[in-house]
PDB file of C-alpha atoms in Angstrom:
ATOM      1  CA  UNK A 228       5.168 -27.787  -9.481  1.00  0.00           C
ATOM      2  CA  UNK A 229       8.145 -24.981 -10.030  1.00  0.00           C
ATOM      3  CA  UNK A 230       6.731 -21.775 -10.739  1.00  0.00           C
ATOM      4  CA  UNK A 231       9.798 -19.543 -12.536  1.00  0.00           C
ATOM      5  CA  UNK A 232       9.334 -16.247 -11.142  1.00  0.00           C
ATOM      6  CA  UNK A 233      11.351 -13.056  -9.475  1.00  0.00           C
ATOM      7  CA  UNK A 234       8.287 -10.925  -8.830  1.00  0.00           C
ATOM      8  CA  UNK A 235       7.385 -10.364  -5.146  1.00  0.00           C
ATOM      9  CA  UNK A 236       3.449  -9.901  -6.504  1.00  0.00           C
ATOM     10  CA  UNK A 237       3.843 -13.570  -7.772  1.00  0.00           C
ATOM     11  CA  UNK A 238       4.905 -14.661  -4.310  1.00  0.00           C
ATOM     12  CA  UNK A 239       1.936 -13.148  -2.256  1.00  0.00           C
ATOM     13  CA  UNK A 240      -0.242 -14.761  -5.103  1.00  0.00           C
ATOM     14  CA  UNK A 241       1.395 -17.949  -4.427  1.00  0.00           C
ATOM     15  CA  UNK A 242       1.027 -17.707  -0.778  1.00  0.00           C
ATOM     16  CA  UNK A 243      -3.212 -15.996  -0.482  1.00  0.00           C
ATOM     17  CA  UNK A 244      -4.667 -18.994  -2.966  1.00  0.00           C
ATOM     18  CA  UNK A 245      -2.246 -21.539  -1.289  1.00  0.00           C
ATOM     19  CA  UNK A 246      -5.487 -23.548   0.312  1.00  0.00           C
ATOM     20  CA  UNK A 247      -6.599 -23.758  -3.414  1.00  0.00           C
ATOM     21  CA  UNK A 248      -3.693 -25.129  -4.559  1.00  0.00           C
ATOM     22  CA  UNK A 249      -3.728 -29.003  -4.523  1.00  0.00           C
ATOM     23  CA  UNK A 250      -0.213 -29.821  -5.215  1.00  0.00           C
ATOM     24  CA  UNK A 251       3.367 -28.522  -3.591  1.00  0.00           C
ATOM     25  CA  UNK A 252       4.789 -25.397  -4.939  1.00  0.00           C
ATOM     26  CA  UNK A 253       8.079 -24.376  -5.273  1.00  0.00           C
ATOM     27  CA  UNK A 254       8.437 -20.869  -6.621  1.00  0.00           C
ATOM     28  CA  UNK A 255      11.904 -20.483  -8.654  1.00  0.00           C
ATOM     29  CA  UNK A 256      13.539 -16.966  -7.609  1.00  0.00           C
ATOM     30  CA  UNK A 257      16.739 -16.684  -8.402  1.00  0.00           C
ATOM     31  CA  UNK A 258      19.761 -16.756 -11.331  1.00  0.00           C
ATOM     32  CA  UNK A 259      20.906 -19.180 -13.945  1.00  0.00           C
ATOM     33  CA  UNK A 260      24.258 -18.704 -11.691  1.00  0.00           C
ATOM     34  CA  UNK A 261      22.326 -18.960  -8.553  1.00  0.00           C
ATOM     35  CA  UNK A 262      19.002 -20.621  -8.382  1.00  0.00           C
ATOM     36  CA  UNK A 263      16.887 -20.140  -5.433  1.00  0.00           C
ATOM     37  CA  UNK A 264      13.556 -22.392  -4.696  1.00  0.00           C
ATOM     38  CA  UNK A 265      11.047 -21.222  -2.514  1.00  0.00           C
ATOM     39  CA  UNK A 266       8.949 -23.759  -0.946  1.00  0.00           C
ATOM     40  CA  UNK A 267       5.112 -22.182  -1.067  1.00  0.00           C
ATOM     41  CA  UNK A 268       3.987 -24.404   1.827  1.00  0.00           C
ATOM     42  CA  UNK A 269       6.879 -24.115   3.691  1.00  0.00           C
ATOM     43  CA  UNK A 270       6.742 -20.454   3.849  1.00  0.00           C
ATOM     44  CA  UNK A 271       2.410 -20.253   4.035  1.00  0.00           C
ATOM     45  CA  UNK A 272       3.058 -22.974   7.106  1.00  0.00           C
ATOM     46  CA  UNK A 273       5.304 -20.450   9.265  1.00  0.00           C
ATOM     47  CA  UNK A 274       2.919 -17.458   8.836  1.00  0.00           C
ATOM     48  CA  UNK A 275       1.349 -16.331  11.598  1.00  0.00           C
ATOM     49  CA  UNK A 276      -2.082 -17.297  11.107  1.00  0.00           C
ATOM     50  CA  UNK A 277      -3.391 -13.262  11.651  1.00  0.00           C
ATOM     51  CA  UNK A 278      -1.797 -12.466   8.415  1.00  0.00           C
ATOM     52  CA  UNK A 279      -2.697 -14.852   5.924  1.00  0.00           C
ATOM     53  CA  UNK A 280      -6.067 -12.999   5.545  1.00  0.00           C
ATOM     54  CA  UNK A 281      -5.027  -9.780   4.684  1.00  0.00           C
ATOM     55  CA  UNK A 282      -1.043 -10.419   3.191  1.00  0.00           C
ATOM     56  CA  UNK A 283      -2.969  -8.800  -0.237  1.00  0.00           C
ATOM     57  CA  UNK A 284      -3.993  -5.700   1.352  1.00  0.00           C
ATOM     58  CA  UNK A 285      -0.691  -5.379   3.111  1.00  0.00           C
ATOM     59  CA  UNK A 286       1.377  -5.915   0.138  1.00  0.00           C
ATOM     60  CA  UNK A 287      -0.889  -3.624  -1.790  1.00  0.00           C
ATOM     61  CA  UNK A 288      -0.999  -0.693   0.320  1.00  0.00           C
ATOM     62  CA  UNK A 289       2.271  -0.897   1.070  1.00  0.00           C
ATOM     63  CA  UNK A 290       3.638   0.011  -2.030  1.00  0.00           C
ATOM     64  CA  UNK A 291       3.870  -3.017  -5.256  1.00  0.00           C
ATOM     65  CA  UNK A 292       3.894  -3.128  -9.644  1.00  0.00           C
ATOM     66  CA  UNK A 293       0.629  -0.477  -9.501  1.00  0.00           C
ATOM     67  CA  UNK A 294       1.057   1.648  -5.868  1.00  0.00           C
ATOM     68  CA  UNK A 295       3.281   3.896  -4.047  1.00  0.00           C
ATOM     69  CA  UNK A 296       5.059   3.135  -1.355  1.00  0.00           C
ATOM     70  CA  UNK A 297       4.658   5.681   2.305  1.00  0.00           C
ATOM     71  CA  UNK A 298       7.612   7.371   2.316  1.00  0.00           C
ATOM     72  CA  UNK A 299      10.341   6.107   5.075  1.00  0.00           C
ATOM     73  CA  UNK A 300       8.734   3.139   6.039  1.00  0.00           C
ATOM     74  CA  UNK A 301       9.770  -0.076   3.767  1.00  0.00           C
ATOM     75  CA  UNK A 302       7.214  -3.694   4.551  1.00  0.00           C
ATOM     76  CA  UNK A 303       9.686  -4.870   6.471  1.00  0.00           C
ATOM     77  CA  UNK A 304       9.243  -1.950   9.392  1.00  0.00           C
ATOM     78  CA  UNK A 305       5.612  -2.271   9.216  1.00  0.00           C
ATOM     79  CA  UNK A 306       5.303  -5.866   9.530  1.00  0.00           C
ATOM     80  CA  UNK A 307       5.232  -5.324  13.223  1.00  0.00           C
ATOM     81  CA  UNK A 308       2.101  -2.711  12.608  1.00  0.00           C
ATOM     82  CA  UNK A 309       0.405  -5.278  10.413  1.00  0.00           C
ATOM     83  CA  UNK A 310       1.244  -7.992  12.774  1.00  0.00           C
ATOM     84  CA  UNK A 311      -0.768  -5.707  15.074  1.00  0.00           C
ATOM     85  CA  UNK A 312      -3.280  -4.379  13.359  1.00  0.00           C
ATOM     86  CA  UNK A 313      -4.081  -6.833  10.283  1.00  0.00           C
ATOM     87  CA  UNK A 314      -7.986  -6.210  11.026  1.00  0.00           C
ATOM     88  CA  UNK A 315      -7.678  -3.152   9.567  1.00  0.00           C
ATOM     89  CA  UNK A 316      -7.138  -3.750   6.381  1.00  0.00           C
ATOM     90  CA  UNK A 317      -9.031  -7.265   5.803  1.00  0.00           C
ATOM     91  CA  UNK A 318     -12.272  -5.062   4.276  1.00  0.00           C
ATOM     92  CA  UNK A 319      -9.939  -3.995   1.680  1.00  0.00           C
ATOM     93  CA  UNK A 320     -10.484  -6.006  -1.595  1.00  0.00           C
ATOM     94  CA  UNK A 321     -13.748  -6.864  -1.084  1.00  0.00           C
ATOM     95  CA  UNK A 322     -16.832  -5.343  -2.444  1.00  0.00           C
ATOM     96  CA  UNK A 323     -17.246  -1.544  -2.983  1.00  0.00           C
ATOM     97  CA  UNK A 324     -14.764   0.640  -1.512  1.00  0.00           C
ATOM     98  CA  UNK A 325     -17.367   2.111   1.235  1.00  0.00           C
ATOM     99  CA  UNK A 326     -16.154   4.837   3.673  1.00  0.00           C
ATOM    100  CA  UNK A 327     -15.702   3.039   6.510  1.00  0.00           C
ATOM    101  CA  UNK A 328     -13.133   0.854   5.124  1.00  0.00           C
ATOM    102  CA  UNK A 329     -11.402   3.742   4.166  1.00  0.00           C
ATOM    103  CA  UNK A 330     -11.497   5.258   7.321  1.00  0.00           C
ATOM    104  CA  UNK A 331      -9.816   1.451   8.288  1.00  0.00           C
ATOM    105  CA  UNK A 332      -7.180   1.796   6.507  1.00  0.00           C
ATOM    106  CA  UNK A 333      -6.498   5.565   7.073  1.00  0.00           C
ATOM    107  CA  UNK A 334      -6.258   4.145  11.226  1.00  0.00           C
ATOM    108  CA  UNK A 335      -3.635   1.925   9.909  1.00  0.00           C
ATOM    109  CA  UNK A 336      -1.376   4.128   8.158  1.00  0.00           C
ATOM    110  CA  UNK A 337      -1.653   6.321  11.433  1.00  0.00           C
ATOM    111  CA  UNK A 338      -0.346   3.600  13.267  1.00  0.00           C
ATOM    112  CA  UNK A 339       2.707   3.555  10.925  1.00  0.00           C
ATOM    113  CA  UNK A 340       3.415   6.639  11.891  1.00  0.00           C
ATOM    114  CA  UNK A 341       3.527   5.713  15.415  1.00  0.00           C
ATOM    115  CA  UNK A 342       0.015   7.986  16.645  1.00  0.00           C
ATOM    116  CA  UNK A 343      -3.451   7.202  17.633  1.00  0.00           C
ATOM    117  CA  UNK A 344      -4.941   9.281  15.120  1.00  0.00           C
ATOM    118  CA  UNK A 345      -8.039   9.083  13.289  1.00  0.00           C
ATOM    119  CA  UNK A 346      -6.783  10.662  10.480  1.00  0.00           C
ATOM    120  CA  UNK A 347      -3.703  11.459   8.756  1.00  0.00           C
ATOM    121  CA  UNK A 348      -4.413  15.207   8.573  1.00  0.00           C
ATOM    122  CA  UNK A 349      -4.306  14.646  12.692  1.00  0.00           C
ATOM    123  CA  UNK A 350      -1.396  12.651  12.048  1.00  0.00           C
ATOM    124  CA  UNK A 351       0.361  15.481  10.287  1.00  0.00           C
ATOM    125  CA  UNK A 352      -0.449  18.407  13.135  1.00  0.00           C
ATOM    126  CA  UNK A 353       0.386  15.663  15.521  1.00  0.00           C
ATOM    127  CA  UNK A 354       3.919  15.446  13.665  1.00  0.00           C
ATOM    128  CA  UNK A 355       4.719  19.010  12.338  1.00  0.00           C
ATOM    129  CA  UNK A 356       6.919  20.116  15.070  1.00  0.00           C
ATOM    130  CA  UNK A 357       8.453  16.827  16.012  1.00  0.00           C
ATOM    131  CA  UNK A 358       9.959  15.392  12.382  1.00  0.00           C
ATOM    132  CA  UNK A 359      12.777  17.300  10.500  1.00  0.00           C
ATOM    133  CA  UNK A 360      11.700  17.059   6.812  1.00  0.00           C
ATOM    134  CA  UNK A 361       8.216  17.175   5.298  1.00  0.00           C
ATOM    135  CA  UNK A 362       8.745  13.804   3.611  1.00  0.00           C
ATOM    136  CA  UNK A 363       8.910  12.159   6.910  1.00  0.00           C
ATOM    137  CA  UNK A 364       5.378  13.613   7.704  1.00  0.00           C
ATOM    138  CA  UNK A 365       2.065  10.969   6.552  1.00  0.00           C
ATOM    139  CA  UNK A 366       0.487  11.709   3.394  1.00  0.00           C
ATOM    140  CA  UNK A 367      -2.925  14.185   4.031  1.00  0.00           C
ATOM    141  CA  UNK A 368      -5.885  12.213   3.824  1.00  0.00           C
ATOM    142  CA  UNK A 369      -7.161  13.509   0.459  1.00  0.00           C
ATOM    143  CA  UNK A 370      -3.950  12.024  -0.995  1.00  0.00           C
ATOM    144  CA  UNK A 371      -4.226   8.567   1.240  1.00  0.00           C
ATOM    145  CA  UNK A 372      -8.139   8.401  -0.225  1.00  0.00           C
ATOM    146  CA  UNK A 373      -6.764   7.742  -3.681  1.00  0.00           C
ATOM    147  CA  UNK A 374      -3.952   5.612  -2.479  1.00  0.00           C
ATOM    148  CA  UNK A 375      -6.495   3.571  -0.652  1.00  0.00           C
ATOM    149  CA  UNK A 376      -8.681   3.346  -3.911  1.00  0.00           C
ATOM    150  CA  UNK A 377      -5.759   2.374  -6.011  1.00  0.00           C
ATOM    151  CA  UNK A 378      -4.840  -0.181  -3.052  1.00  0.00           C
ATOM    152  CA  UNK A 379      -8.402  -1.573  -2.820  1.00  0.00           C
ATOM    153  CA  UNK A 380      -8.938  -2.204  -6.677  1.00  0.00           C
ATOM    154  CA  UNK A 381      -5.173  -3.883  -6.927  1.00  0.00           C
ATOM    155  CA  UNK A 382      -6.292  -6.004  -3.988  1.00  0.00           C
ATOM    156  CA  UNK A 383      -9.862  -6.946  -5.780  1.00  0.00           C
ATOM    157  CA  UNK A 384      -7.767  -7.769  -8.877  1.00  0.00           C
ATOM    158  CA  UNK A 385      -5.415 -10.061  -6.576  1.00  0.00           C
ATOM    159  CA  UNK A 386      -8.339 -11.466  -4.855  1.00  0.00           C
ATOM    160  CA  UNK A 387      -9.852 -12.792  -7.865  1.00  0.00           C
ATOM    161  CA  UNK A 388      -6.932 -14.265  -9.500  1.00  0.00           C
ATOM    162  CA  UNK A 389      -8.810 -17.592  -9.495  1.00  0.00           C
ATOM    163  CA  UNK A 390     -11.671 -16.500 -11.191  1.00  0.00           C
ATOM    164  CA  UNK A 391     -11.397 -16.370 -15.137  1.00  0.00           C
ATOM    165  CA  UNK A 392     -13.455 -13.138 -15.433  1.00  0.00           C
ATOM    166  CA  UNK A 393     -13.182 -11.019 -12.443  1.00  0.00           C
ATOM    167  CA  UNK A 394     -15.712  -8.844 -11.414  1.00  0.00           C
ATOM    168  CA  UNK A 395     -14.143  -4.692 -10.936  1.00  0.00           C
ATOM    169  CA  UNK A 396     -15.244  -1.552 -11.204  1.00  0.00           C
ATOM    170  CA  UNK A 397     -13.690   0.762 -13.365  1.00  0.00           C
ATOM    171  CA  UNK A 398     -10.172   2.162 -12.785  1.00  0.00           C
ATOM    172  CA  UNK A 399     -11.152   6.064 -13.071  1.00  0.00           C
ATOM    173  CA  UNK A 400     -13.019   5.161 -10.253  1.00  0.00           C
ATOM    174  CA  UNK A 401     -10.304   3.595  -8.211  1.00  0.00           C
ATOM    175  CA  UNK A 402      -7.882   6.105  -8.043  1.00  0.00           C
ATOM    176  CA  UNK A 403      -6.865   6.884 -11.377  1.00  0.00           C
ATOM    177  CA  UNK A 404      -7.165   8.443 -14.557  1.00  0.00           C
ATOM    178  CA  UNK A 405      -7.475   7.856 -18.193  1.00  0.00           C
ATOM    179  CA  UNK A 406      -5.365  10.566 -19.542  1.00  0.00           C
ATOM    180  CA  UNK A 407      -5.015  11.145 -23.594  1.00  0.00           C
ATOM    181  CA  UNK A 408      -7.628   7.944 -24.489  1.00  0.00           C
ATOM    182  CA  UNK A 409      -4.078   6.432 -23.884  1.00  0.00           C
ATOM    183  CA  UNK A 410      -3.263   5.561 -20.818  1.00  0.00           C
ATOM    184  CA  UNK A 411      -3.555   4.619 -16.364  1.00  0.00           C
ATOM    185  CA  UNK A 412      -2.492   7.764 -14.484  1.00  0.00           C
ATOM    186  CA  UNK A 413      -2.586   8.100 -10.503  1.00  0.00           C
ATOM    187  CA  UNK A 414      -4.818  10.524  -9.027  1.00  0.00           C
ATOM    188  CA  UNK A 415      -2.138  11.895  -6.683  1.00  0.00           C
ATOM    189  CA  UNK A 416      -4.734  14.547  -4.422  1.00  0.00           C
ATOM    190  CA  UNK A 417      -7.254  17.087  -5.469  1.00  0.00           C
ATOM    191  CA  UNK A 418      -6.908  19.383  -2.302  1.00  0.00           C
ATOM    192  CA  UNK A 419      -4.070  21.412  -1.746  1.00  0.00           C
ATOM    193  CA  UNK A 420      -1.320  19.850   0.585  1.00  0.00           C
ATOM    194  CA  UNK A 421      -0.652  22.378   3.047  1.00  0.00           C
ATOM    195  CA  UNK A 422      -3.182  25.887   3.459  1.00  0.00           C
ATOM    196  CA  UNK A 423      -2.218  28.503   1.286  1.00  0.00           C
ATOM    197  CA  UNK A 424      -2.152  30.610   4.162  1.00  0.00           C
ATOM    198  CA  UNK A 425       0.884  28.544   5.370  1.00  0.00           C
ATOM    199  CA  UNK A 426       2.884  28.864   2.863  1.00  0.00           C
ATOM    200  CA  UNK A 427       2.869  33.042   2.900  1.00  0.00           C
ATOM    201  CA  UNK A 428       4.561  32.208   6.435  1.00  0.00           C
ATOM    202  CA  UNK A 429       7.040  30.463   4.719  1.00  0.00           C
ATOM    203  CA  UNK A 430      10.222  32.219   5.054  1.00  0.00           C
ATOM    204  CA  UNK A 431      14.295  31.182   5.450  1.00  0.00           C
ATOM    205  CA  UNK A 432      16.792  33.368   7.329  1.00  0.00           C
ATOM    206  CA  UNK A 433      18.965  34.138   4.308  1.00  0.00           C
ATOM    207  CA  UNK A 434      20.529  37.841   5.177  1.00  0.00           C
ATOM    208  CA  UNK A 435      20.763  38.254   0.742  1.00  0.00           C
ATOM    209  CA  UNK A 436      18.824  36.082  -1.339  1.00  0.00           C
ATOM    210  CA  UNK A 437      17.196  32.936  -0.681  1.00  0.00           C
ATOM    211  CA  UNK A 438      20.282  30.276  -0.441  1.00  0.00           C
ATOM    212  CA  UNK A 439      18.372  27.124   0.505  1.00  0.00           C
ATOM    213  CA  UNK A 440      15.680  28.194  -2.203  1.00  0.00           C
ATOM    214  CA  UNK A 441      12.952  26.941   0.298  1.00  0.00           C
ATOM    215  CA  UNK A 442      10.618  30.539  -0.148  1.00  0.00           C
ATOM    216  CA  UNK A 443       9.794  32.354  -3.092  1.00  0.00           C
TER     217      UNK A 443
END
């Protein structure tokens, strides 16, 4: 069976309901000028057998068609994390989104950023003084919540893919939000990212005017 498709999400499908499908699979992944053939059981056979459990999850909260991605840190440097730490994020997916497997994956996106953390706001005072730029800092954990939920209900939806009517909860209570009857927006945080006290500290060194435009 040749499956005609450039889509990474169509790969990692391929590859979680492999032991479901009966025959060989070759996905087809390149050009008219250059065809590529990926063999499915080839690839699923080399895995190391920690990952093929939670490859969704991974894929999902790593960024994909429906999530962000952290900042910095593409799948390929935290394959070694996941490699690692896949335990984490196997509750993701599966059944209601209760806090503990939040508080799972929140310990896994701490370990991307190299800490021991329990939480990314730790993660962040850990951090302040030692990165250069705010981006390279780990999203607070009000923002990671709704990244999580947004991760979780992708992951349900990949999860299922076998079933012909999946069972999910609703998406404005995954993460997003249904904005002019219309359409799926992100729920990027609800709490402020920094105190506001912190940012009446925030000052440059500009001797007339602000040149960098970093204070108000």
């Amino acid at each position: 069976m040749v499956i005609c498709a450039r889509d990474t999400d169509v790969l990692l499908l391929l590859l979680a309901h492999k032991e479901r499908i009966t025959s060989k699979v070759w996905l087809w992944a390149g050009t008219s000028k250059k065809p590529k053939y990926i063999p499915i059981d080839q690839v699923f056979n080399n895995l190391p057998p920690s990952t093929k459990r939670g490859q969704l999850q991974f894929h999902a909260i790593t960024g994909c068609d429906t999530t962000s991605y952290l900042s910095g840190h593409s799948k390929t440097t935290v394959w070694k994390v996941f490699l690692e730490n896949f335990e984490l994020l196997l509750p993701l997916g599966e059944g209601a989104l209760e806090e503990d497997k939040l508080k799972s994956a929140e310990k896994f996106v701490c370990k991307i950023y190299n800490t021991e953390a329990e939480s990314t706001d730790m993660a962040r005072f850990i951090l302040f003084g030692r990165v250069g730029a705010p981006e390279k800092l780990p999203p607070t954990s009000d923002a990671l919540r709704y990244h999580v939920m947004r991760a979780h209900y992708q992951a349900m939806i990949w999860r299922q893919a076998h079933i012909p009517t999946p069972v999910l909860p609703k998406p404005e209570e995954s993460g997003w939000i249904i904005k002019n009857d219309d359409y799926l927006a992100p729920v990027l945080m609800k709490l402020d990212p920094i105190p506001k006290a912190c940012v009446e500290l925030i000052s440059c060194n500009c001797k007339t005017g602000c040149a960098t435009l970093r204070c108000k």
